[in-house]
PDB file of C-alpha atoms and ligand atoms in Angstrom:
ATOM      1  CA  UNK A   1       0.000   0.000   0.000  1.00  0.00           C
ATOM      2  CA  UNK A   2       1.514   3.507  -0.665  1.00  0.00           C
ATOM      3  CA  UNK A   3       0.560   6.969   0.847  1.00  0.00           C
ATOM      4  CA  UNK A   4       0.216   9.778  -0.695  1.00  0.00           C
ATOM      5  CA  UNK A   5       2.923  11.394   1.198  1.00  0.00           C
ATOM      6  CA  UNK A   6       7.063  10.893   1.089  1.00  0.00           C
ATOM      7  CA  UNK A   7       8.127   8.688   4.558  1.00  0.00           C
ATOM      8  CA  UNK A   8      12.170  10.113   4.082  1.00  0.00           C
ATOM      9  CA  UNK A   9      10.923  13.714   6.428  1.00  0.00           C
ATOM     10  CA  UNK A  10       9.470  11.245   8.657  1.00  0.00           C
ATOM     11  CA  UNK A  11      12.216   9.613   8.739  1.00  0.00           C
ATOM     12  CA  UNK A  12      14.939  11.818   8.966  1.00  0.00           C
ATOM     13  CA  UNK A  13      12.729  13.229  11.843  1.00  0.00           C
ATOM     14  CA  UNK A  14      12.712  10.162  13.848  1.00  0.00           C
ATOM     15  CA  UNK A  15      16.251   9.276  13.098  1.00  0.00           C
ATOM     16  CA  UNK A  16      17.143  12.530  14.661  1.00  0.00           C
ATOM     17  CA  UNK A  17      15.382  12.462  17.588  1.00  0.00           C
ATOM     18  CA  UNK A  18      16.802  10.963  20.168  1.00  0.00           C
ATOM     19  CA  UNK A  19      14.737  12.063  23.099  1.00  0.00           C
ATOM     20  CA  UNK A  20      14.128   8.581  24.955  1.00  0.00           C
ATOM     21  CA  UNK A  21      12.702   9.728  28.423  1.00  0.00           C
ATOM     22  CA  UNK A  22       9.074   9.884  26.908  1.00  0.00           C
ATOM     23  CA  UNK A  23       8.060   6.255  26.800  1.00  0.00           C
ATOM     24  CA  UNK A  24       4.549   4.928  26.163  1.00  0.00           C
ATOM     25  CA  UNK A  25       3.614   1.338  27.340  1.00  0.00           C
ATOM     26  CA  UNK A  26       5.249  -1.140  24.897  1.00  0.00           C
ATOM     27  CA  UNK A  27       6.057  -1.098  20.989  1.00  0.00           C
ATOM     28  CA  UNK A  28       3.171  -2.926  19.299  1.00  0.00           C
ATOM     29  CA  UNK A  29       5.766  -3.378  15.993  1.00  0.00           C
ATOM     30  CA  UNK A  30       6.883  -6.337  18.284  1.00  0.00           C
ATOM     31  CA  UNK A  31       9.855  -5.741  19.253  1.00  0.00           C
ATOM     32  CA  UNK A  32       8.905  -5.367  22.970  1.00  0.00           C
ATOM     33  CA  UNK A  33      10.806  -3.138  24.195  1.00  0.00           C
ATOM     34  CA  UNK A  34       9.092   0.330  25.161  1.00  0.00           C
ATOM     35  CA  UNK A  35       8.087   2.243  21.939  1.00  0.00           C
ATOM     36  CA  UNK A  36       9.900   6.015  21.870  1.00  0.00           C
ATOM     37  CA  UNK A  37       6.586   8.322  22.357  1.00  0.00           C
ATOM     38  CA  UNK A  38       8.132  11.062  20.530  1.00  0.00           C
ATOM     39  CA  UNK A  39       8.247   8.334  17.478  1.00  0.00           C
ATOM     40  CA  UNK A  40       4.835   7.416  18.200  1.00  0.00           C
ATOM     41  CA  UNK A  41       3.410  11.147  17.979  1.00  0.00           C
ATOM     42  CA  UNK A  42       5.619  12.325  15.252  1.00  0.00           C
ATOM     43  CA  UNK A  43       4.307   9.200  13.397  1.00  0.00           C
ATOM     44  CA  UNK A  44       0.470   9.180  14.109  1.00  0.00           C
ATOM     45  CA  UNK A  45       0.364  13.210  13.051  1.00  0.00           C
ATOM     46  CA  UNK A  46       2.076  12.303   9.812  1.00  0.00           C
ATOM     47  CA  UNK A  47       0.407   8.801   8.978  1.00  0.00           C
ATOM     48  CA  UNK A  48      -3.065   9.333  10.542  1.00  0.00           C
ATOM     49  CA  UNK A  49      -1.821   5.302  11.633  1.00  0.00           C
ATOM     50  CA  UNK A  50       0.707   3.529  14.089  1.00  0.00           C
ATOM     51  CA  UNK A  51       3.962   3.276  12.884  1.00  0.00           C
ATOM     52  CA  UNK A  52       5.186  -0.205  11.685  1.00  0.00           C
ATOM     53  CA  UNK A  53       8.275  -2.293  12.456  1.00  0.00           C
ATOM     54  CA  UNK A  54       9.520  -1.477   9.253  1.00  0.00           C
ATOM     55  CA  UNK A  55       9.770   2.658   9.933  1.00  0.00           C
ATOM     56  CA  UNK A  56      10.058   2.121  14.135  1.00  0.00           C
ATOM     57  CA  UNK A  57      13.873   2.881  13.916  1.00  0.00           C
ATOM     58  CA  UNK A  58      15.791   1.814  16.568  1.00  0.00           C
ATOM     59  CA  UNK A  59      18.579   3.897  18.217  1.00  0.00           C
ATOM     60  CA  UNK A  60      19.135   1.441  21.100  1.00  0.00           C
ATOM     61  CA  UNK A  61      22.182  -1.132  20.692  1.00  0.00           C
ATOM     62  CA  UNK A  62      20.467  -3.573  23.088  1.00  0.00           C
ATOM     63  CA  UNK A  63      17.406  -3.670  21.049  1.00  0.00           C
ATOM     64  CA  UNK A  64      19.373  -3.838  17.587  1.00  0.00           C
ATOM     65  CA  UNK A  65      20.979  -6.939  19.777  1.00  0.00           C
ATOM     66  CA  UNK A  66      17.482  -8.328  20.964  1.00  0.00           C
ATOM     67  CA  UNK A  67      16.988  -8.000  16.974  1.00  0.00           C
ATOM     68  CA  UNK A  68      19.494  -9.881  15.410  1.00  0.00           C
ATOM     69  CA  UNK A  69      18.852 -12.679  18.209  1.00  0.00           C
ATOM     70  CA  UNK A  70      15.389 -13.150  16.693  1.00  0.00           C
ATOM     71  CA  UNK A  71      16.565 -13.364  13.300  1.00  0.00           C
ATOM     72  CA  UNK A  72      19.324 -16.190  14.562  1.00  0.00           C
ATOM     73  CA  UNK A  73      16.855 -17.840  16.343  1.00  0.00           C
ATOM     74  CA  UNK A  74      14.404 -18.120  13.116  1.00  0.00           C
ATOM     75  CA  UNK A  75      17.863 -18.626  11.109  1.00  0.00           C
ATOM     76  CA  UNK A  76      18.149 -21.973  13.041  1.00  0.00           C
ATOM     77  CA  UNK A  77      14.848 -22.957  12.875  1.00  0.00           C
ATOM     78  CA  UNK A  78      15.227 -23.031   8.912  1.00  0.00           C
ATOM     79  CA  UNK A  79      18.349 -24.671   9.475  1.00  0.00           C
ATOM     80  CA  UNK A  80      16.680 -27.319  11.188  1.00  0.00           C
ATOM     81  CA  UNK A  81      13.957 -27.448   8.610  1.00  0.00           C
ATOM     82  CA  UNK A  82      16.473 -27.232   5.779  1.00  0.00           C
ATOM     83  CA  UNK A  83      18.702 -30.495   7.772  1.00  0.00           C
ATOM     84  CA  UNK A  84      16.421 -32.701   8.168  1.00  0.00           C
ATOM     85  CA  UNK A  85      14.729 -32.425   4.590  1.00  0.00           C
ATOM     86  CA  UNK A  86      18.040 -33.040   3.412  1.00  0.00           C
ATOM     87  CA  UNK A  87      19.100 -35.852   6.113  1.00  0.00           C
ATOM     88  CA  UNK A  88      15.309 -37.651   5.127  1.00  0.00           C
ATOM     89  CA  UNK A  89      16.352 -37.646   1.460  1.00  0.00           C
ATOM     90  CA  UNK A  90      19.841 -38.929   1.199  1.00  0.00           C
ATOM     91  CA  UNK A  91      20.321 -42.430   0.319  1.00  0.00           C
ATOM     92  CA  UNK A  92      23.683 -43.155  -1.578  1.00  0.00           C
ATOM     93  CA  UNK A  93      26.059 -40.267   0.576  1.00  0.00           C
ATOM     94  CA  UNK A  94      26.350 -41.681   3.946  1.00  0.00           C
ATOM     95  CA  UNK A  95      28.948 -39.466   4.969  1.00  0.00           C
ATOM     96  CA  UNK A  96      27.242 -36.432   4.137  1.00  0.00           C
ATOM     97  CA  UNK A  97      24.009 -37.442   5.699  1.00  0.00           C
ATOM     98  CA  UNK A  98      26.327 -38.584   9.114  1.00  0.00           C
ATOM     99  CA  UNK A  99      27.534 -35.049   9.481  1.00  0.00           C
ATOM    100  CA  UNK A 100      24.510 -33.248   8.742  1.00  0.00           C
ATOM    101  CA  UNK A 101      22.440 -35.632  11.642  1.00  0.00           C
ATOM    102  CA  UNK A 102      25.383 -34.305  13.707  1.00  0.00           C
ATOM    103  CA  UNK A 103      25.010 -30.732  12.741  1.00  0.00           C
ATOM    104  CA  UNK A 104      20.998 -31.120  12.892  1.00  0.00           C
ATOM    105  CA  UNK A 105      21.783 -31.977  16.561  1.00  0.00           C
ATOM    106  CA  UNK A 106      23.967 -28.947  17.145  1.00  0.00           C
ATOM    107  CA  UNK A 107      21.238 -26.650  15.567  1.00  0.00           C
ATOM    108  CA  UNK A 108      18.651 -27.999  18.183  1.00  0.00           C
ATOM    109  CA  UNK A 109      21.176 -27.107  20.887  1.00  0.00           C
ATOM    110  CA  UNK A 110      21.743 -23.563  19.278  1.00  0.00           C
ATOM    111  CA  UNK A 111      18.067 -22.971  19.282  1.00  0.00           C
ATOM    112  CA  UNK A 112      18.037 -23.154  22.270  1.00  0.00           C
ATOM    113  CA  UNK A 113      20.905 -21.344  23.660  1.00  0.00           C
ATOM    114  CA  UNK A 114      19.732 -18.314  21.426  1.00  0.00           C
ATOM    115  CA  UNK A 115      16.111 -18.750  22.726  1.00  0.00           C
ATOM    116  CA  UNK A 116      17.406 -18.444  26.358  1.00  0.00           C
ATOM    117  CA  UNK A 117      19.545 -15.332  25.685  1.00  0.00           C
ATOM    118  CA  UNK A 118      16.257 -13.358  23.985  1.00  0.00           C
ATOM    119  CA  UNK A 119      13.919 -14.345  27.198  1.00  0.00           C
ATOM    120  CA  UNK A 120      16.649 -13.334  28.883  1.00  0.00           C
ATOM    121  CA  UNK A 121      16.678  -9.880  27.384  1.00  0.00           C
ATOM    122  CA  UNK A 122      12.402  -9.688  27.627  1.00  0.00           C
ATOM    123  CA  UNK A 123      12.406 -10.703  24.356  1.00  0.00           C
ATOM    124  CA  UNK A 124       9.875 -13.232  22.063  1.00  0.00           C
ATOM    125  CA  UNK A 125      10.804 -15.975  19.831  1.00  0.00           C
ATOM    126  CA  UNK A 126       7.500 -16.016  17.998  1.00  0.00           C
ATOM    127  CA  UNK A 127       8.125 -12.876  15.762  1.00  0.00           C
ATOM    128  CA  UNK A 128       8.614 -13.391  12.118  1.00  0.00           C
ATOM    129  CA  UNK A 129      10.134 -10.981  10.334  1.00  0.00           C
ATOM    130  CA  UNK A 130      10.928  -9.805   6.363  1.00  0.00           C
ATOM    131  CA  UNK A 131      14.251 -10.962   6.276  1.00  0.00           C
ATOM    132  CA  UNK A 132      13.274 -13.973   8.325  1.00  0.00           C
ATOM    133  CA  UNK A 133      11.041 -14.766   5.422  1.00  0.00           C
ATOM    134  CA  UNK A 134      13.518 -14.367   2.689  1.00  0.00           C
ATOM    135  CA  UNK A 135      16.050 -16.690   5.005  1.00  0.00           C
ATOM    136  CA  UNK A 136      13.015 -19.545   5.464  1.00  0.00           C
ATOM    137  CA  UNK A 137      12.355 -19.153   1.909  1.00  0.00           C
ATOM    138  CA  UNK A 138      15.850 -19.835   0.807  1.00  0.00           C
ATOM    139  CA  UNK A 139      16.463 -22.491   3.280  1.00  0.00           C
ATOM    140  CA  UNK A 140      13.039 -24.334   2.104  1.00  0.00           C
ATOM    141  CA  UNK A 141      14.912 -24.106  -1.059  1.00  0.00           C
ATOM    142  CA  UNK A 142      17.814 -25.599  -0.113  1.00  0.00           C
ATOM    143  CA  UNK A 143      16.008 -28.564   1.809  1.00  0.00           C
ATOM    144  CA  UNK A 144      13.735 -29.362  -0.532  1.00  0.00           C
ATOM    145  CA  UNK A 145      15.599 -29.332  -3.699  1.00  0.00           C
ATOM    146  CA  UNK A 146      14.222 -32.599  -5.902  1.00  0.00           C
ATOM    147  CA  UNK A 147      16.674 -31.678  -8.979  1.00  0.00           C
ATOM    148  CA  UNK A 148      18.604 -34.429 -10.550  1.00  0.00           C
ATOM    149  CA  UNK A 149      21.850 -32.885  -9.078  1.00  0.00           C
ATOM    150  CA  UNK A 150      20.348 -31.785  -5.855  1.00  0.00           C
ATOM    151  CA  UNK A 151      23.106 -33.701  -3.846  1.00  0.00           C
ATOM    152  CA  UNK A 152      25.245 -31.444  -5.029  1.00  0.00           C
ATOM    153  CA  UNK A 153      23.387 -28.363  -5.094  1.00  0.00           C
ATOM    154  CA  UNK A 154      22.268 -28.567  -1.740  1.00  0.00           C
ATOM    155  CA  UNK A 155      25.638 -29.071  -0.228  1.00  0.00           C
ATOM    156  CA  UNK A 156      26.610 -25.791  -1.974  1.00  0.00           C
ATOM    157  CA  UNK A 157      24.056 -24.218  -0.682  1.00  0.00           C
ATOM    158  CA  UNK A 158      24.388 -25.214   2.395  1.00  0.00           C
ATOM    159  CA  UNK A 159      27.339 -24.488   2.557  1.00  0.00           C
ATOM    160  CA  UNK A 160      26.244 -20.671   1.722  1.00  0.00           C
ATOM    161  CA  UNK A 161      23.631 -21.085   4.213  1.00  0.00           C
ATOM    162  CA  UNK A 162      26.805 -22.148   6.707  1.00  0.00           C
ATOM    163  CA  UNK A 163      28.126 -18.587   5.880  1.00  0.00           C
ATOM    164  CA  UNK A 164      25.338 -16.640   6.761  1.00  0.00           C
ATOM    165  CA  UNK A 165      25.669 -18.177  10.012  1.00  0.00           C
ATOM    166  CA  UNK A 166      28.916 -17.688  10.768  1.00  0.00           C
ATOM    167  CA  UNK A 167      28.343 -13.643   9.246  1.00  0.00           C
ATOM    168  CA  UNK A 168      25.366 -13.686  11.959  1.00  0.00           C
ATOM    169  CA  UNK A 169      27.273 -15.199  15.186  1.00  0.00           C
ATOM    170  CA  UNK A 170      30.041 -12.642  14.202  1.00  0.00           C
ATOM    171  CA  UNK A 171      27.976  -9.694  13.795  1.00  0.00           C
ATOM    172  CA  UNK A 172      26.047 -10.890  17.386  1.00  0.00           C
ATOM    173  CA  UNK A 173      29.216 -11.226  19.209  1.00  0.00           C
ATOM    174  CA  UNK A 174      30.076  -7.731  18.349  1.00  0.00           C
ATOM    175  CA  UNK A 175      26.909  -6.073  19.199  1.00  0.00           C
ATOM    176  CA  UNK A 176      26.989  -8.302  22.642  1.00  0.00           C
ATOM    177  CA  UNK A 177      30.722  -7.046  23.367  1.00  0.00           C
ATOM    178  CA  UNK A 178      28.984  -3.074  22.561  1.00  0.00           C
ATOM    179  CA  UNK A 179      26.343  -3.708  24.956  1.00  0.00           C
ATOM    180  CA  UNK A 180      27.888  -5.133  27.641  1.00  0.00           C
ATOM    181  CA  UNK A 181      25.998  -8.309  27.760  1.00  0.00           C
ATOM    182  CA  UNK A 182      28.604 -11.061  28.284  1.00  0.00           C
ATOM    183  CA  UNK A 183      26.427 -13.756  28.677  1.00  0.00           C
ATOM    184  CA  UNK A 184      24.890 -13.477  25.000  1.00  0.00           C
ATOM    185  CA  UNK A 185      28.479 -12.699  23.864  1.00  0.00           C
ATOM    186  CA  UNK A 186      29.694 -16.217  25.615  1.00  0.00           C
ATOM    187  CA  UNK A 187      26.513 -18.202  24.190  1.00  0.00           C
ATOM    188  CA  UNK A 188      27.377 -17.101  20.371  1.00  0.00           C
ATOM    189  CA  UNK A 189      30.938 -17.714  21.010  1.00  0.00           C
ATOM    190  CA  UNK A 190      29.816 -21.258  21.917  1.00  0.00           C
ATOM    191  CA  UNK A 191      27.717 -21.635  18.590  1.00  0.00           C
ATOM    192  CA  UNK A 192      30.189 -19.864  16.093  1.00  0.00           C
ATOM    193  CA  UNK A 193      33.147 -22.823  16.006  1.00  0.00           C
ATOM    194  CA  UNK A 194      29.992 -25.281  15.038  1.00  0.00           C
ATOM    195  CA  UNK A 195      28.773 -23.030  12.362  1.00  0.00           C
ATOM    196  CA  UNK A 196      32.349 -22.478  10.849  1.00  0.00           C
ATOM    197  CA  UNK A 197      33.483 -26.281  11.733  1.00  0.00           C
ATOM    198  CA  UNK A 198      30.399 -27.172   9.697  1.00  0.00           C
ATOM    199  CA  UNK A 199      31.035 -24.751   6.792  1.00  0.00           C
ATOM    200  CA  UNK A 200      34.641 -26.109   6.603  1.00  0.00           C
ATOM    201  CA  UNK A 201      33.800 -29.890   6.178  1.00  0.00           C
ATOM    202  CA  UNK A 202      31.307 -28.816   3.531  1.00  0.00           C
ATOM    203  CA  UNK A 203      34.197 -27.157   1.956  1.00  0.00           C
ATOM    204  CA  UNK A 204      36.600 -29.803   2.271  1.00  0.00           C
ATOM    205  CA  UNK A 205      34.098 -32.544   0.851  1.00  0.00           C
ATOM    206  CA  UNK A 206      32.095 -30.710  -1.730  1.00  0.00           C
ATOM    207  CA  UNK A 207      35.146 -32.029  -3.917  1.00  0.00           C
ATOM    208  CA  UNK A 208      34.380 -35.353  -3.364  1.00  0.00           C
ATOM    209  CA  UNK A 209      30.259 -35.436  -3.432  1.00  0.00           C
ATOM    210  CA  UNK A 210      30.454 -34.008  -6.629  1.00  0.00           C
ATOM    211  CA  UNK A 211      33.080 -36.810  -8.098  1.00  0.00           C
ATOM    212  CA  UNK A 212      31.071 -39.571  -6.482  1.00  0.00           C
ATOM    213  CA  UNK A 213      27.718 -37.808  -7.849  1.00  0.00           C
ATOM    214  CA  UNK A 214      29.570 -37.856 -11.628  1.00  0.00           C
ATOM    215  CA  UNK A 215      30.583 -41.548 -11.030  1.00  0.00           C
ATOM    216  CA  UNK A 216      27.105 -42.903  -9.680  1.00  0.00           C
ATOM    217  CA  UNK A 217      25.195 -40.666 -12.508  1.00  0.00           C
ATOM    218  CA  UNK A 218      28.043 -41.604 -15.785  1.00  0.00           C
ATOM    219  CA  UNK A 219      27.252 -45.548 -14.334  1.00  0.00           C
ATOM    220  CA  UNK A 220      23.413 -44.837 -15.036  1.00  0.00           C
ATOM    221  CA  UNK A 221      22.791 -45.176 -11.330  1.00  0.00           C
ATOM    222  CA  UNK A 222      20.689 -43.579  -9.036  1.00  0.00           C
ATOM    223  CA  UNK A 223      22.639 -39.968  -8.017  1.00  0.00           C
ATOM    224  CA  UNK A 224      20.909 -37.351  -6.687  1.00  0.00           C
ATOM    225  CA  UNK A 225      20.134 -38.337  -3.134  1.00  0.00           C
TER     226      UNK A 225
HETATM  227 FE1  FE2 B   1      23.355 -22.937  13.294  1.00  0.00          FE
END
C-alpha cells in the first residue's frame, strides 16, 4: 500500500530524535521493548496510523541486539527445517548425511541457547520478520531441492547457508561485546566454532560429493540423493 505522502521527512525526523525519556507502554511493531513516544506522535500526526516495524527505527544497541537474536533464532529454525529435509532424502552419501544428523543436533542445541539469551533480554521468539522470510524461503529451497543434481546443489548451498551463520554469530558477538551483555556474547561464542566447523567440512568434501555424484550418474545409477 503507498501513501500519498514521502516517509524520508518522517524519517529523517525520527532518526534525529533521540529524546528517549518519553516512553509509552510497549512497541506494538513487536519488538517489545518500550516504543519512543516522541516516534509514536511524530508518526500518528504524519500517517493518521501507528507506525510499523519497518519505519520504528531503533537507536538502542540492546534492542538492535534483541533484533538480530530473533533473526538467529528463526535462522536456526530453517536450518533445522532445511537439515532434516536433506538428512530424510539422502540415500547413496552416507557421509554427508552422518555429518549433517550431527550438525541437525547442534542446531537444536543452538536454538536453544539463542532462545534463552532473547527471554533473557524480555524478548519473544515467535516474531517473524521480512528478512526472516527471505532466510526460510531460501532455506526451504535448499532442503527441498528434488533436482537431478540436488546432492550437489544442496551441499553448496548449504554451505552458503553455513556462511550466513557464521556472518550472523560474528555480527552478534560484536553487538553483545557493545552492549555489555557477556552472557549473550559467551553463548554465540559457543555456537560460532559449530557453524564455521560445519562450513569447513562442507568445503573440504564438496570435492568429493560431486566426483562420487559424476561416477554414480556416468554408471546410469541412481545420483541425486
Ligand atoms: Fe546454526
Amino acid at each position: 500500500m503507498r501513501y500519498p505522502i514521502s516517509f524520508s521527512p518522517l524519517l529523517d525526523s525520527l532518526s534525529a530524535s533521540k529524546d528517549h525519556s518519553a516512553f509509552s507502554t510497549e512497541c506494538d511493531v513487536s519488538c517489545h521493548r518500550p516504543r519512543h513516544k516522541d516516534c509514536e506522535i511524530k508518526a500518528t500526526r504524519v500517517l493518521s496510523r501507528p507506525i510499523t516495524r519497518q519505519e520504528h527505527i531503533m537507536t538502542d544497541p540492546a534492542e538492535h541486539l534483541l533484533d538480530w537474536l530473533r533473526d538467529a533464532h528463526a535462522m536456526e529454525q530453517q536450518a533445522e527445517q532445511m537439515l532434516r529435509a536433506q538428512s530424510g532424502r539422502l540415500e547413496h552419501y552416507p557421509e554427508l548425511k552422518a555429518r549433517i544428523d550431527q550438525h541437525l543436533e547442534e542446531t537444536l542445541g543452538q536454538q536453544k541457547i539463542v532462545a534463552e539469551c532473547i527471554e533473557r533480554l524480555g524478548g519473544s521468539t515467535s516474531i517473524v520478520k521480512d528478512l526472516t522470510a527471505k532466510m526460510m524461503a531460501f532455506g526451504q529451497a535448499a532442503g527441498g531441492m528434488t533436482q537431478t543434481d540436488e546432492v550437489v546443489k544442496g551441499a553448496n548451498m548449504s554451505y552458503v547457508f553455513e556462511n550466513l551463520e557464521i556472518a550472523s554469530y560474528t555480527s552478534l558477538i560484536a553487538a553483545a561485546e557493545r552492549c555489555g551483555d557477556a552472557q549473550t556474547k559467551a553463548a554465540c561464542e559457543r555456537i560460532l566454532p559449530q557453524e564455521q566447523a560445519m562450513a569447513q567440512w562442507l568445503l573440504e568434501h564438496i570435492p568429493l560429493i560431486t566426483t562420487q555424484y559424476l561416477d554414480r550418474s556416468a554408471a546410469g545409477q541412481e545420483a541425486k540423493k
